Amino acid sequence: MSKIILTLDEASGRDHAGGKGYALARLRQAGFPVPPGFVVTAAALDENEGEMLPSLAAAICDAYRALGKGAVAVRSSALAEDGDAASFAGQYETFLNVAGCDALLTAVRRCWVSLRNERGLAYRRHLGRDESVPAMAVVVQRMVPAAQSGVAFTLDPVSGQGDVVIVEAVAGTGESLVSGQVAPDRYIVRREDAPLEIAGGLLDEERLSAVVNLARQVEAWAAQPQDVEWALDEAGQVYLLQARPITVVPTRNQAFQKKPGFYWTRD
C-alpha cells in the first residue's frame, strides 16, 4: 500500500492516522477485537490539496477491495481529537454502511469537508485551542453485522463512582443511540463479590459479561477509565469499535443520561 494508505495493523503515530485512527490502530495491534480497516492518512489531504485525484481514488478503492468490498464505516480522524484532555466525539462526520467504491469516495470527501464545519471550530474555541483548521485523516473499517451495540463506561461519568461498569445497549447498530433517537437498555454492573442477577433487557448474562470484560480489559491496558463503543454479532462475538479516556460528562447525544436501569452484580 502507498504511504497515504495504511492498514490499522501498520498505522503508527497520530500525525499520520489522526486521533481516532491512531487509537484504533494501537488497540488492534494490542490484540483487541477491532474490526479490520485502513486509514487514509492526513498526508492524502495535504498532498492532494483536498481534491480526490485519480491516483488517490484508485489507492482508496484498492484498499477497500482488500477488505472484501462489503459495507464499511467511514470515520473522520482529525489530528487534534480524542486526546487525554478532551473528547472531540461527534464534532466531525461518520458514515455507516457505506457500500461500493463510489459511495466510499464520497464519504471520504465529506469527512474532509467536515474538518471546516462550524461545530468543530466552535468546540476548539471552547477548549481554548488554536482555531486554525487541523489536519484530517479518515478511518475506513469493515462494518460489524451488529445484533446489539452500545457504549460502556468503566466508571460512572456523572458521579465518578469507580466500582461499577455502566453499559447502554440498543438493537442493531449504535447510530440510533448516539443520535438520541432510541432510549437504550441500561445496565449497572457492580464489581463487588456477589452473584449475577438478571433483570431482563436486550443482553443476556453471557453477552453482558462479554461487553463488561472487554471494557475492563481496555481500562487495564490504558491504565485509566474508558468510554468504550462496542458491538455484538448474532453469534455473540464482541467487537471494539472505539475507546477513549473518560474526560467529560457525556451529553445525551454522546449516549449517556442518568436514569433508572437494570442492575447486575458480578464477581
PDB file of C-alpha atoms in Angstrom:
ATOM      1  CA  MET A   1       0.000   0.000   0.000  1.00  0.00           C
ATOM      2  CA  SER A   2       1.113   3.570  -0.599  1.00  0.00           C
ATOM      3  CA  LYS A   3       2.239   5.880   2.178  1.00  0.00           C
ATOM      4  CA  ILE A   4      -1.107   7.687   2.012  1.00  0.00           C
ATOM      5  CA  ILE A   5      -2.991   4.474   2.826  1.00  0.00           C
ATOM      6  CA  LEU A   6      -2.079   2.441   5.923  1.00  0.00           C
ATOM      7  CA  THR A   7      -3.875  -0.571   7.378  1.00  0.00           C
ATOM      8  CA  LEU A   8      -4.747  -0.478  11.067  1.00  0.00           C
ATOM      9  CA  ASP A   9      -2.095  -3.157  11.517  1.00  0.00           C
ATOM     10  CA  GLU A  10       0.504  -0.781  10.039  1.00  0.00           C
ATOM     11  CA  ALA A  11      -0.544   2.665  11.260  1.00  0.00           C
ATOM     12  CA  SER A  12       1.602   4.238  13.952  1.00  0.00           C
ATOM     13  CA  GLY A  13       1.549   7.840  15.032  1.00  0.00           C
ATOM     14  CA  ARG A  14      -1.176  10.418  15.492  1.00  0.00           C
ATOM     15  CA  ASP A  15       0.455  12.667  12.878  1.00  0.00           C
ATOM     16  CA  HIS A  16      -0.456  10.171  10.150  1.00  0.00           C
ATOM     17  CA  ALA A  17      -3.619   8.462  11.381  1.00  0.00           C
ATOM     18  CA  GLY A  18      -5.266  11.214  13.444  1.00  0.00           C
ATOM     19  CA  GLY A  19      -6.548  10.734  16.966  1.00  0.00           C
ATOM     20  CA  LYS A  20      -9.216   8.134  16.245  1.00  0.00           C
ATOM     21  CA  GLY A  21      -7.157   6.174  13.717  1.00  0.00           C
ATOM     22  CA  TYR A  22      -4.112   6.087  15.977  1.00  0.00           C
ATOM     23  CA  ALA A  23      -6.197   4.888  18.936  1.00  0.00           C
ATOM     24  CA  LEU A  24      -7.856   2.137  16.884  1.00  0.00           C
ATOM     25  CA  ALA A  25      -4.526   1.024  15.423  1.00  0.00           C
ATOM     26  CA  ARG A  26      -2.957   0.769  18.887  1.00  0.00           C
ATOM     27  CA  LEU A  27      -5.927  -1.222  20.197  1.00  0.00           C
ATOM     28  CA  ARG A  28      -5.906  -3.613  17.242  1.00  0.00           C
ATOM     29  CA  GLN A  29      -2.142  -4.056  17.440  1.00  0.00           C
ATOM     30  CA  ALA A  30      -2.529  -4.813  21.171  1.00  0.00           C
ATOM     31  CA  GLY A  31      -4.811  -7.733  20.286  1.00  0.00           C
ATOM     32  CA  PHE A  32      -8.249  -6.250  20.954  1.00  0.00           C
ATOM     33  CA  PRO A  33     -11.119  -7.308  18.627  1.00  0.00           C
ATOM     34  CA  VAL A  34     -11.082  -4.142  16.490  1.00  0.00           C
ATOM     35  CA  PRO A  35     -12.621  -4.686  13.020  1.00  0.00           C
ATOM     36  CA  PRO A  36     -10.031  -4.630  10.210  1.00  0.00           C
ATOM     37  CA  GLY A  37      -9.614  -1.449   8.250  1.00  0.00           C
ATOM     38  CA  PHE A  38      -7.294   1.180   6.878  1.00  0.00           C
ATOM     39  CA  VAL A  39      -6.505   4.859   7.271  1.00  0.00           C
ATOM     40  CA  VAL A  40      -6.463   7.459   4.521  1.00  0.00           C
ATOM     41  CA  THR A  41      -3.680   9.424   6.186  1.00  0.00           C
ATOM     42  CA  ALA A  42      -3.529  13.150   6.779  1.00  0.00           C
ATOM     43  CA  ALA A  43      -0.880  13.300   4.052  1.00  0.00           C
ATOM     44  CA  ALA A  44      -3.549  12.394   1.494  1.00  0.00           C
ATOM     45  CA  LEU A  45      -5.468  15.579   2.240  1.00  0.00           C
ATOM     46  CA  ASP A  46      -2.335  17.721   2.318  1.00  0.00           C
ATOM     47  CA  GLU A  47      -0.641  16.304  -0.772  1.00  0.00           C
ATOM     48  CA  ASN A  48      -3.818  16.339  -2.863  1.00  0.00           C
ATOM     49  CA  GLU A  49      -4.888  19.783  -1.612  1.00  0.00           C
ATOM     50  CA  GLY A  50      -8.310  18.487  -0.652  1.00  0.00           C
ATOM     51  CA  GLU A  51      -9.016  17.061  -4.116  1.00  0.00           C
ATOM     52  CA  MET A  52      -9.866  13.432  -4.864  1.00  0.00           C
ATOM     53  CA  LEU A  53      -7.282  12.931  -7.591  1.00  0.00           C
ATOM     54  CA  PRO A  54      -7.466   9.745  -9.702  1.00  0.00           C
ATOM     55  CA  SER A  55      -4.340   8.231  -8.137  1.00  0.00           C
ATOM     56  CA  LEU A  56      -5.709   8.723  -4.612  1.00  0.00           C
ATOM     57  CA  ALA A  57      -9.147   7.402  -5.583  1.00  0.00           C
ATOM     58  CA  ALA A  58      -7.514   4.296  -7.047  1.00  0.00           C
ATOM     59  CA  ALA A  59      -5.471   3.701  -3.882  1.00  0.00           C
ATOM     60  CA  ILE A  60      -8.569   4.031  -1.679  1.00  0.00           C
ATOM     61  CA  CYS A  61     -10.559   1.661  -3.888  1.00  0.00           C
ATOM     62  CA  ASP A  62      -7.719  -0.885  -3.876  1.00  0.00           C
ATOM     63  CA  ALA A  63      -7.644  -0.801  -0.071  1.00  0.00           C
ATOM     64  CA  TYR A  64     -11.440  -1.143   0.027  1.00  0.00           C
ATOM     65  CA  ARG A  65     -11.346  -4.202  -2.232  1.00  0.00           C
ATOM     66  CA  ALA A  66      -8.682  -5.725   0.016  1.00  0.00           C
ATOM     67  CA  LEU A  67     -11.194  -5.535   2.894  1.00  0.00           C
ATOM     68  CA  GLY A  68     -13.641  -7.672   0.933  1.00  0.00           C
ATOM     69  CA  LYS A  69     -15.800  -4.993  -0.731  1.00  0.00           C
ATOM     70  CA  GLY A  70     -18.594  -5.253   1.837  1.00  0.00           C
ATOM     71  CA  ALA A  71     -20.157  -2.384   3.774  1.00  0.00           C
ATOM     72  CA  VAL A  72     -17.757  -0.193   5.728  1.00  0.00           C
ATOM     73  CA  ALA A  73     -17.823   2.523   8.368  1.00  0.00           C
ATOM     74  CA  VAL A  74     -16.088   5.770   7.394  1.00  0.00           C
ATOM     75  CA  ARG A  75     -14.954   7.998  10.265  1.00  0.00           C
ATOM     76  CA  SER A  76     -13.228  11.357  10.425  1.00  0.00           C
ATOM     77  CA  SER A  77      -9.969  11.294  12.397  1.00  0.00           C
ATOM     78  CA  ALA A  78      -8.642  14.798  12.995  1.00  0.00           C
ATOM     79  CA  LEU A  79      -5.126  15.041  14.342  1.00  0.00           C
ATOM     80  CA  ALA A  80      -6.391  17.061  17.320  1.00  0.00           C
ATOM     81  CA  GLU A  81      -9.149  14.713  18.500  1.00  0.00           C
ATOM     82  CA  ASP A  82      -9.555  12.089  21.232  1.00  0.00           C
ATOM     83  CA  GLY A  83      -6.580  13.063  23.334  1.00  0.00           C
ATOM     84  CA  ASP A  84      -6.397  12.719  27.091  1.00  0.00           C
ATOM     85  CA  ALA A  85      -7.546  16.258  27.815  1.00  0.00           C
ATOM     86  CA  ALA A  86     -10.694  16.481  25.705  1.00  0.00           C
ATOM     87  CA  SER A  87     -13.036  14.397  23.598  1.00  0.00           C
ATOM     88  CA  PHE A  88     -13.957  15.544  20.087  1.00  0.00           C
ATOM     89  CA  ALA A  89     -16.731  12.935  19.858  1.00  0.00           C
ATOM     90  CA  GLY A  90     -19.438  13.980  17.423  1.00  0.00           C
ATOM     91  CA  GLN A  91     -17.633  17.069  16.138  1.00  0.00           C
ATOM     92  CA  TYR A  92     -16.784  15.600  12.720  1.00  0.00           C
ATOM     93  CA  GLU A  93     -18.517  13.231  10.299  1.00  0.00           C
ATOM     94  CA  THR A  94     -19.079   9.476  10.496  1.00  0.00           C
ATOM     95  CA  PHE A  95     -20.865   7.380   7.858  1.00  0.00           C
ATOM     96  CA  LEU A  96     -22.086   3.821   8.421  1.00  0.00           C
ATOM     97  CA  ASN A  97     -22.990   1.040   5.980  1.00  0.00           C
ATOM     98  CA  VAL A  98     -21.129   2.616   3.083  1.00  0.00           C
ATOM     99  CA  ALA A  99     -21.075   0.139   0.182  1.00  0.00           C
ATOM    100  CA  GLY A 100     -19.235   0.463  -3.109  1.00  0.00           C
ATOM    101  CA  CYS A 101     -16.205   2.439  -4.168  1.00  0.00           C
ATOM    102  CA  ASP A 102     -18.104   5.497  -5.415  1.00  0.00           C
ATOM    103  CA  ALA A 103     -20.012   5.817  -2.131  1.00  0.00           C
ATOM    104  CA  LEU A 104     -16.772   5.384  -0.197  1.00  0.00           C
ATOM    105  CA  LEU A 105     -15.015   8.160  -2.105  1.00  0.00           C
ATOM    106  CA  THR A 106     -17.986  10.458  -1.478  1.00  0.00           C
ATOM    107  CA  ALA A 107     -17.882   9.675   2.249  1.00  0.00           C
ATOM    108  CA  VAL A 108     -14.142  10.408   2.420  1.00  0.00           C
ATOM    109  CA  ARG A 109     -14.708  13.778   0.737  1.00  0.00           C
ATOM    110  CA  ARG A 110     -17.493  14.604   3.191  1.00  0.00           C
ATOM    111  CA  CYS A 111     -15.204  13.774   6.112  1.00  0.00           C
ATOM    112  CA  TRP A 112     -12.656  16.222   4.719  1.00  0.00           C
ATOM    113  CA  VAL A 113     -15.330  18.908   4.368  1.00  0.00           C
ATOM    114  CA  SER A 114     -16.455  18.379   7.986  1.00  0.00           C
ATOM    115  CA  LEU A 115     -12.995  19.451   9.126  1.00  0.00           C
ATOM    116  CA  ARG A 116     -14.045  23.021   8.421  1.00  0.00           C
ATOM    117  CA  ASN A 117     -17.526  22.892   9.913  1.00  0.00           C
ATOM    118  CA  GLU A 118     -18.534  25.462  12.497  1.00  0.00           C
ATOM    119  CA  ARG A 119     -19.315  22.813  15.106  1.00  0.00           C
ATOM    120  CA  GLY A 120     -15.726  21.591  15.276  1.00  0.00           C
ATOM    121  CA  LEU A 121     -14.273  25.103  15.169  1.00  0.00           C
ATOM    122  CA  ALA A 122     -16.611  26.245  17.953  1.00  0.00           C
ATOM    123  CA  TYR A 123     -15.563  23.291  20.104  1.00  0.00           C
ATOM    124  CA  ARG A 124     -11.904  24.180  19.609  1.00  0.00           C
ATOM    125  CA  ARG A 125     -12.676  27.768  20.682  1.00  0.00           C
ATOM    126  CA  HIS A 126     -14.473  26.429  23.748  1.00  0.00           C
ATOM    127  CA  LEU A 127     -11.356  24.436  24.686  1.00  0.00           C
ATOM    128  CA  GLY A 128      -9.093  27.406  24.088  1.00  0.00           C
ATOM    129  CA  ARG A 129      -7.349  25.576  21.244  1.00  0.00           C
ATOM    130  CA  ASP A 130      -5.817  27.099  18.128  1.00  0.00           C
ATOM    131  CA  GLU A 131      -8.738  27.864  15.810  1.00  0.00           C
ATOM    132  CA  SER A 132      -6.763  27.119  12.666  1.00  0.00           C
ATOM    133  CA  VAL A 133      -8.100  24.094  10.795  1.00  0.00           C
ATOM    134  CA  PRO A 134      -6.223  20.942  11.916  1.00  0.00           C
ATOM    135  CA  ALA A 135      -5.196  18.124   9.606  1.00  0.00           C
ATOM    136  CA  MET A 136      -7.596  15.238   8.941  1.00  0.00           C
ATOM    137  CA  ALA A 137      -7.184  11.519   8.339  1.00  0.00           C
ATOM    138  CA  VAL A 138     -10.096   9.185   7.562  1.00  0.00           C
ATOM    139  CA  VAL A 139     -10.625   5.703   9.027  1.00  0.00           C
ATOM    140  CA  VAL A 140     -12.366   3.023   6.943  1.00  0.00           C
ATOM    141  CA  GLN A 141     -13.382  -0.207   8.712  1.00  0.00           C
ATOM    142  CA  ARG A 142     -15.379  -3.282   7.848  1.00  0.00           C
ATOM    143  CA  MET A 143     -18.893  -2.935   9.276  1.00  0.00           C
ATOM    144  CA  VAL A 144     -19.842  -5.331  12.049  1.00  0.00           C
ATOM    145  CA  PRO A 145     -23.220  -7.049  11.413  1.00  0.00           C
ATOM    146  CA  ALA A 146     -24.396  -5.916  14.831  1.00  0.00           C
ATOM    147  CA  ALA A 147     -27.205  -7.659  16.657  1.00  0.00           C
ATOM    148  CA  GLN A 148     -26.683  -5.294  19.597  1.00  0.00           C
ATOM    149  CA  SER A 149     -24.348  -2.382  20.139  1.00  0.00           C
ATOM    150  CA  GLY A 150     -23.755   0.439  22.537  1.00  0.00           C
ATOM    151  CA  VAL A 151     -21.350   2.055  24.954  1.00  0.00           C
ATOM    152  CA  ALA A 152     -19.721   1.075  28.231  1.00  0.00           C
ATOM    153  CA  PHE A 153     -18.238   3.374  30.866  1.00  0.00           C
ATOM    154  CA  THR A 154     -15.750   1.903  33.327  1.00  0.00           C
ATOM    155  CA  LEU A 155     -16.819   4.437  35.922  1.00  0.00           C
ATOM    156  CA  ASP A 156     -19.970   6.471  36.412  1.00  0.00           C
ATOM    157  CA  PRO A 157     -19.207   9.640  34.410  1.00  0.00           C
ATOM    158  CA  VAL A 158     -21.747  11.633  36.417  1.00  0.00           C
ATOM    159  CA  SER A 159     -20.809  10.705  39.984  1.00  0.00           C
ATOM    160  CA  GLY A 160     -17.278   9.471  39.353  1.00  0.00           C
ATOM    161  CA  GLN A 161     -18.150   6.220  41.144  1.00  0.00           C
ATOM    162  CA  GLY A 162     -15.456   3.727  40.175  1.00  0.00           C
ATOM    163  CA  ASP A 163     -16.861   0.415  41.424  1.00  0.00           C
ATOM    164  CA  VAL A 164     -19.305   0.000  38.529  1.00  0.00           C
ATOM    165  CA  VAL A 165     -19.313  -0.516  34.788  1.00  0.00           C
ATOM    166  CA  ILE A 166     -22.261   1.169  33.080  1.00  0.00           C
ATOM    167  CA  VAL A 167     -23.433  -0.417  29.822  1.00  0.00           C
ATOM    168  CA  GLU A 168     -26.008   1.013  27.414  1.00  0.00           C
ATOM    169  CA  ALA A 169     -27.344  -1.194  24.615  1.00  0.00           C
ATOM    170  CA  VAL A 170     -29.644  -0.929  21.603  1.00  0.00           C
ATOM    171  CA  ALA A 171     -30.644  -3.425  18.933  1.00  0.00           C
ATOM    172  CA  GLY A 172     -28.610  -3.225  15.724  1.00  0.00           C
ATOM    173  CA  THR A 173     -26.011  -0.526  15.191  1.00  0.00           C
ATOM    174  CA  GLY A 174     -25.378   2.232  17.703  1.00  0.00           C
ATOM    175  CA  GLU A 175     -26.361   5.049  15.343  1.00  0.00           C
ATOM    176  CA  SER A 176     -29.793   5.459  16.948  1.00  0.00           C
ATOM    177  CA  LEU A 177     -28.217   5.513  20.420  1.00  0.00           C
ATOM    178  CA  VAL A 178     -25.660   8.198  19.617  1.00  0.00           C
ATOM    179  CA  SER A 179     -28.281  10.339  17.863  1.00  0.00           C
ATOM    180  CA  GLY A 180     -30.634  10.046  20.847  1.00  0.00           C
ATOM    181  CA  GLN A 181     -33.417   8.556  18.700  1.00  0.00           C
ATOM    182  CA  VAL A 182     -33.775   5.444  20.871  1.00  0.00           C
ATOM    183  CA  ALA A 183     -33.694   5.093  24.649  1.00  0.00           C
ATOM    184  CA  PRO A 184     -31.204   2.306  25.388  1.00  0.00           C
ATOM    185  CA  ASP A 185     -31.372  -0.504  27.884  1.00  0.00           C
ATOM    186  CA  ARG A 186     -29.019   0.452  30.681  1.00  0.00           C
ATOM    187  CA  TYR A 187     -27.120  -1.933  32.958  1.00  0.00           C
ATOM    188  CA  ILE A 188     -25.098  -1.130  36.056  1.00  0.00           C
ATOM    189  CA  VAL A 189     -22.611  -3.907  36.749  1.00  0.00           C
ATOM    190  CA  ARG A 190     -21.088  -3.741  40.189  1.00  0.00           C
ATOM    191  CA  ARG A 191     -17.593  -5.039  40.881  1.00  0.00           C
ATOM    192  CA  GLU A 192     -18.433  -6.371  44.328  1.00  0.00           C
ATOM    193  CA  ASP A 193     -18.307 -10.097  45.031  1.00  0.00           C
ATOM    194  CA  ALA A 194     -21.954 -11.098  44.665  1.00  0.00           C
ATOM    195  CA  PRO A 195     -23.996 -13.391  42.415  1.00  0.00           C
ATOM    196  CA  LEU A 196     -25.020 -12.118  38.987  1.00  0.00           C
ATOM    197  CA  GLU A 197     -28.714 -11.273  38.737  1.00  0.00           C
ATOM    198  CA  ILE A 198     -30.547 -10.561  35.505  1.00  0.00           C
ATOM    199  CA  ALA A 199     -33.446  -8.123  35.287  1.00  0.00           C
ATOM    200  CA  GLY A 200     -34.420  -8.544  31.626  1.00  0.00           C
ATOM    201  CA  GLY A 201     -33.383  -6.451  28.652  1.00  0.00           C
ATOM    202  CA  LEU A 202     -31.540  -6.930  25.357  1.00  0.00           C
ATOM    203  CA  LEU A 203     -28.413  -8.536  26.781  1.00  0.00           C
ATOM    204  CA  ASP A 204     -28.359 -11.900  28.499  1.00  0.00           C
ATOM    205  CA  GLU A 205     -25.729 -12.770  31.085  1.00  0.00           C
ATOM    206  CA  GLU A 206     -23.213 -14.096  28.561  1.00  0.00           C
ATOM    207  CA  ARG A 207     -23.423 -11.082  26.249  1.00  0.00           C
ATOM    208  CA  LEU A 208     -23.330  -8.536  29.046  1.00  0.00           C
ATOM    209  CA  SER A 209     -20.330 -10.302  30.559  1.00  0.00           C
ATOM    210  CA  ALA A 210     -18.523 -10.160  27.203  1.00  0.00           C
ATOM    211  CA  VAL A 211     -19.054  -6.389  26.993  1.00  0.00           C
ATOM    212  CA  VAL A 212     -18.065  -5.741  30.604  1.00  0.00           C
ATOM    213  CA  ASN A 213     -14.950  -7.899  30.343  1.00  0.00           C
ATOM    214  CA  LEU A 214     -13.880  -6.101  27.167  1.00  0.00           C
ATOM    215  CA  ALA A 215     -14.368  -2.687  28.790  1.00  0.00           C
ATOM    216  CA  ARG A 216     -12.350  -3.710  31.842  1.00  0.00           C
ATOM    217  CA  GLN A 217      -9.559  -5.135  29.685  1.00  0.00           C
ATOM    218  CA  VAL A 218      -9.321  -1.870  27.756  1.00  0.00           C
ATOM    219  CA  GLU A 219      -9.284   0.087  31.018  1.00  0.00           C
ATOM    220  CA  ALA A 220      -6.474  -2.094  32.389  1.00  0.00           C
ATOM    221  CA  TRP A 221      -4.464  -1.736  29.173  1.00  0.00           C
ATOM    222  CA  ALA A 222      -4.937   2.050  29.058  1.00  0.00           C
ATOM    223  CA  ALA A 223      -4.431   2.451  32.825  1.00  0.00           C
ATOM    224  CA  GLN A 224      -7.342   4.897  33.093  1.00  0.00           C
ATOM    225  CA  PRO A 225     -11.161   4.831  32.940  1.00  0.00           C
ATOM    226  CA  GLN A 226     -12.552   4.371  29.439  1.00  0.00           C
ATOM    227  CA  ASP A 227     -15.615   5.192  27.343  1.00  0.00           C
ATOM    228  CA  VAL A 228     -15.910   2.132  25.072  1.00  0.00           C
ATOM    229  CA  GLU A 229     -18.073   1.688  21.967  1.00  0.00           C
ATOM    230  CA  TRP A 230     -18.859  -1.974  21.255  1.00  0.00           C
ATOM    231  CA  ALA A 231     -20.937  -4.274  19.058  1.00  0.00           C
ATOM    232  CA  LEU A 232     -22.072  -7.899  19.320  1.00  0.00           C
ATOM    233  CA  ASP A 233     -22.889 -10.030  16.284  1.00  0.00           C
ATOM    234  CA  GLU A 234     -25.563 -12.747  16.180  1.00  0.00           C
ATOM    235  CA  ALA A 235     -23.058 -15.351  17.362  1.00  0.00           C
ATOM    236  CA  GLY A 236     -22.173 -13.284  20.430  1.00  0.00           C
ATOM    237  CA  GLN A 237     -18.725 -12.186  19.249  1.00  0.00           C
ATOM    238  CA  VAL A 238     -17.913  -8.814  20.793  1.00  0.00           C
ATOM    239  CA  TYR A 239     -16.099  -6.129  18.793  1.00  0.00           C
ATOM    240  CA  LEU A 240     -14.347  -2.989  19.971  1.00  0.00           C
ATOM    241  CA  LEU A 241     -15.390  -0.045  17.805  1.00  0.00           C
ATOM    242  CA  GLN A 242     -13.717   2.758  19.721  1.00  0.00           C
ATOM    243  CA  ALA A 243     -12.283   3.614  23.127  1.00  0.00           C
ATOM    244  CA  ARG A 244     -11.340   6.943  24.607  1.00  0.00           C
ATOM    245  CA  PRO A 245     -10.488   8.228  28.087  1.00  0.00           C
ATOM    246  CA  ILE A 246     -13.450   9.482  30.094  1.00  0.00           C
ATOM    247  CA  THR A 247     -12.674  13.195  30.110  1.00  0.00           C
ATOM    248  CA  VAL A 248     -16.059  14.918  30.334  1.00  0.00           C
ATOM    249  CA  VAL A 249     -19.607  14.109  31.376  1.00  0.00           C
ATOM    250  CA  PRO A 250     -21.242  12.902  28.126  1.00  0.00           C
ATOM    251  CA  THR A 251     -24.341  14.640  26.835  1.00  0.00           C
ATOM    252  CA  ARG A 252     -27.414  12.807  25.589  1.00  0.00           C
ATOM    253  CA  ASN A 253     -26.065  12.571  22.048  1.00  0.00           C
ATOM    254  CA  GLN A 254     -22.879  11.099  23.474  1.00  0.00           C
ATOM    255  CA  ALA A 255     -25.082   8.223  24.615  1.00  0.00           C
ATOM    256  CA  PHE A 256     -25.450   8.684  28.357  1.00  0.00           C
ATOM    257  CA  GLN A 257     -28.118  10.096  30.597  1.00  0.00           C
ATOM    258  CA  LYS A 258     -28.589   9.203  34.226  1.00  0.00           C
ATOM    259  CA  LYS A 259     -31.834   7.262  34.624  1.00  0.00           C
ATOM    260  CA  PRO A 260     -33.125   4.010  36.125  1.00  0.00           C
ATOM    261  CA  GLY A 261     -31.736   0.856  34.551  1.00  0.00           C
ATOM    262  CA  PHE A 262     -31.058  -2.826  35.000  1.00  0.00           C
ATOM    263  CA  TYR A 263     -28.820  -3.566  37.974  1.00  0.00           C
ATOM    264  CA  TRP A 264     -26.471  -6.518  37.833  1.00  0.00           C
ATOM    265  CA  THR A 265     -23.847  -7.664  40.297  1.00  0.00           C
ATOM    266  CA  ARG A 266     -20.954  -9.966  39.488  1.00  0.00           C
ATOM    267  CA  ASP A 267     -17.500 -11.037  40.622  1.00  0.00           C
TER     268      ASP A 267
END
